[in-house]
């Protein structure tokens, strides 16, 4: 590249750098100004919204005080019927769009003027606790349901100076949102904490804008919707009880302002580019005229370096340029003599190279492709740099010795690599065969264990049963069983074998077979468990054991007799949804010691009752924070899904455990089993 071109490019780069720097600083300043303006806009929007909420909450607080006075005059206790009567008599105070709720000191709803099929009480225990501390009123925004925000006012409800509960008065926040949109002249929207739209003034606009916005916008930004540019101003709105209730978002059409700003930016960039181009072209013309004589001398020297000695040096110039021309003429004559000498030496060296290359290529052909490539690379690396010694014989010997030394090392390295590869290949073949055999055995064991699970019983009008098991490894040690002992009795078993994997699965198969075979001819669950324990403990050299729960249900009377051999106590869930552990019938795990007498318990099951049996893989499931699922969470889940049939109930518990683990490795086998009593002839 010519010197004048280099100087021109350097100046051009400097101009571009300065131009881009100026543009970058301008854009940064514009973003800073935009952020400052957006913060001001959001602050004004927040102030206006808070004033609207505060004004409406104050009015609702006065209404709540009036209703509280009427309730206080009714007597020392607040009853639902009396509260409803006050609501009906307060039509002059309570309009159709107002929701009034009264709760007790535990946050339980006493009365409401509207049905609460989908909504929760507005006053919870935290707010009641605030009133107990002496708080006289609360007002603000509250999310009543996933689909509705309300503006509410809450006051403590006192009768004869004693705190009896709390009263809340609320209206839909849609009205305030419409007032805000009217005041600022922009559409406004309320989003739930999960980013779901609950209220708005232009649902069609939001339906298109939500595809170009984050699910929960937290910062001011711009969005292009309907070929228009909108300024999106989100702000978090506080909940009446603390925390964040949701997000208030407004969309302002700034299409004209943005287009004007882009036009100014384009014009500025075009002006800077045009000025830079004029400067660069002027500099290039100036340098070209100044460097023409020097370029002619450099061209002659370049031709000489390529062997062209015929190019003359044009006259002209003075001083340093003339001296350069004389020096190049002398250099041309000396170079001619050196070229002739070097051509003779080069011819001799090429003959030597051909002989050495031919022999070594023949030897390289005996090697594998990688070794051959390395030898040829050595040839390419060594032969072109052979020293030009005046003693041709010494030069050939040195080159040949050097190449043979490198080739010997390549062959030795190749031999070591081949030996190591053969050994690795043999080990890999043996390992692969073992792994294939082990995988085949595990597949067979897994399929065999699945056959141990009980087949579904024919549909019964008196009861419904379902169970599921998920192993922590390929095979597991948990099992459950259900079988009809006769036409009046139903036997159920849930057990957990110590350990995991193949040993536990084999011990499980033996235990399940013995329990079922013994129960079909046994007089009681205690006798069945004792017999199986004696049999397993007799030859239990591996010291394995089984925790087991076995029971028999008399489907004609609902009587349930059971034995618990060291297992987790099952839950009995009544129609009210409260899970209660069954009384523990004491007894250790089976297969530990012979001669143990097991005691049994009897309880009465009624139509609508549900028995839920499980293994410790449910309560001892851990999440990534090493927190166990525990019995508390299990009881909560059972209370929520108690009304489901046996199968969906078991699957709901299993899904709750999997969701709690949150990707953590399963620590133990998980087994869930449920029996739901539909009816009994005795009850009928």
Short mmCIF file of N, CA and C in Angstrom, two decimals, residues 3 25 35 59 112 126 163 249 276 300 400 405 407 442 515 558 564 637 642 644:
data_model
loop_
_atom_site.label_atom_id
_atom_site.label_comp_id
_atom_site.label_asym_id
_atom_site.label_seq_id
_atom_site.Cartn_x
_atom_site.Cartn_y
_atom_site.Cartn_z
N UNK A 3 2.40 5.00 0.51
CA UNK A 3 2.50 5.81 1.73
C UNK A 3 1.40 6.85 1.79
N UNK A 25 -21.70 10.28 21.84
CA UNK A 25 -21.95 11.15 23.00
C UNK A 25 -23.33 11.79 22.90
N UNK A 35 -34.30 9.35 29.77
CA UNK A 35 -34.54 8.68 31.05
C UNK A 35 -35.02 9.68 32.10
N UNK A 59 -63.26 8.43 50.90
CA UNK A 59 -64.72 8.35 50.83
C UNK A 59 -65.23 6.99 51.30
N UNK A 112 -71.16 -10.81 53.72
CA UNK A 112 -70.80 -9.96 52.58
C UNK A 112 -72.08 -9.64 51.82
N UNK A 126 -53.06 -10.63 58.42
CA UNK A 126 -52.07 -9.57 58.61
C UNK A 126 -52.75 -8.23 58.93
N UNK A 163 -62.73 -5.21 70.37
CA UNK A 163 -62.50 -5.51 68.94
C UNK A 163 -63.14 -6.85 68.60
N UNK A 249 -49.56 0.59 33.96
CA UNK A 249 -48.87 0.87 32.71
C UNK A 249 -49.71 1.84 31.88
N UNK A 276 -16.53 15.04 6.18
CA UNK A 276 -15.37 14.14 6.24
C UNK A 276 -14.90 13.73 4.87
N UNK A 300 11.15 1.52 -9.51
CA UNK A 300 12.34 0.95 -10.13
C UNK A 300 13.03 -0.01 -9.18
N UNK A 400 20.67 -35.05 5.51
CA UNK A 400 20.22 -36.43 5.58
C UNK A 400 20.16 -36.92 7.03
N UNK A 405 16.95 -38.65 11.65
CA UNK A 405 16.69 -38.57 13.09
C UNK A 405 15.22 -38.28 13.36
N UNK A 407 12.69 -38.84 11.31
CA UNK A 407 11.85 -39.94 10.87
C UNK A 407 11.87 -41.08 11.87
N UNK A 442 -31.10 -55.09 33.63
CA UNK A 442 -31.92 -54.08 34.29
C UNK A 442 -33.27 -53.91 33.59
N UNK A 515 -46.99 -62.14 51.46
CA UNK A 515 -48.09 -61.43 52.13
C UNK A 515 -49.43 -61.79 51.50
N UNK A 558 -68.02 -51.68 56.65
CA UNK A 558 -67.11 -50.53 56.73
C UNK A 558 -66.06 -50.68 57.81
N UNK A 564 -49.71 -51.99 61.55
CA UNK A 564 -48.64 -51.10 61.06
C UNK A 564 -47.31 -51.62 61.59
N UNK A 637 -51.83 -30.67 50.85
CA UNK A 637 -52.24 -31.14 49.52
C UNK A 637 -53.47 -32.05 49.63
N UNK A 642 -59.08 -33.55 48.50
CA UNK A 642 -59.78 -34.67 49.11
C UNK A 642 -61.03 -35.08 48.35
N UNK A 644 -61.44 -35.36 45.17
CA UNK A 644 -61.18 -36.06 43.91
C UNK A 644 -61.33 -37.56 44.09
#
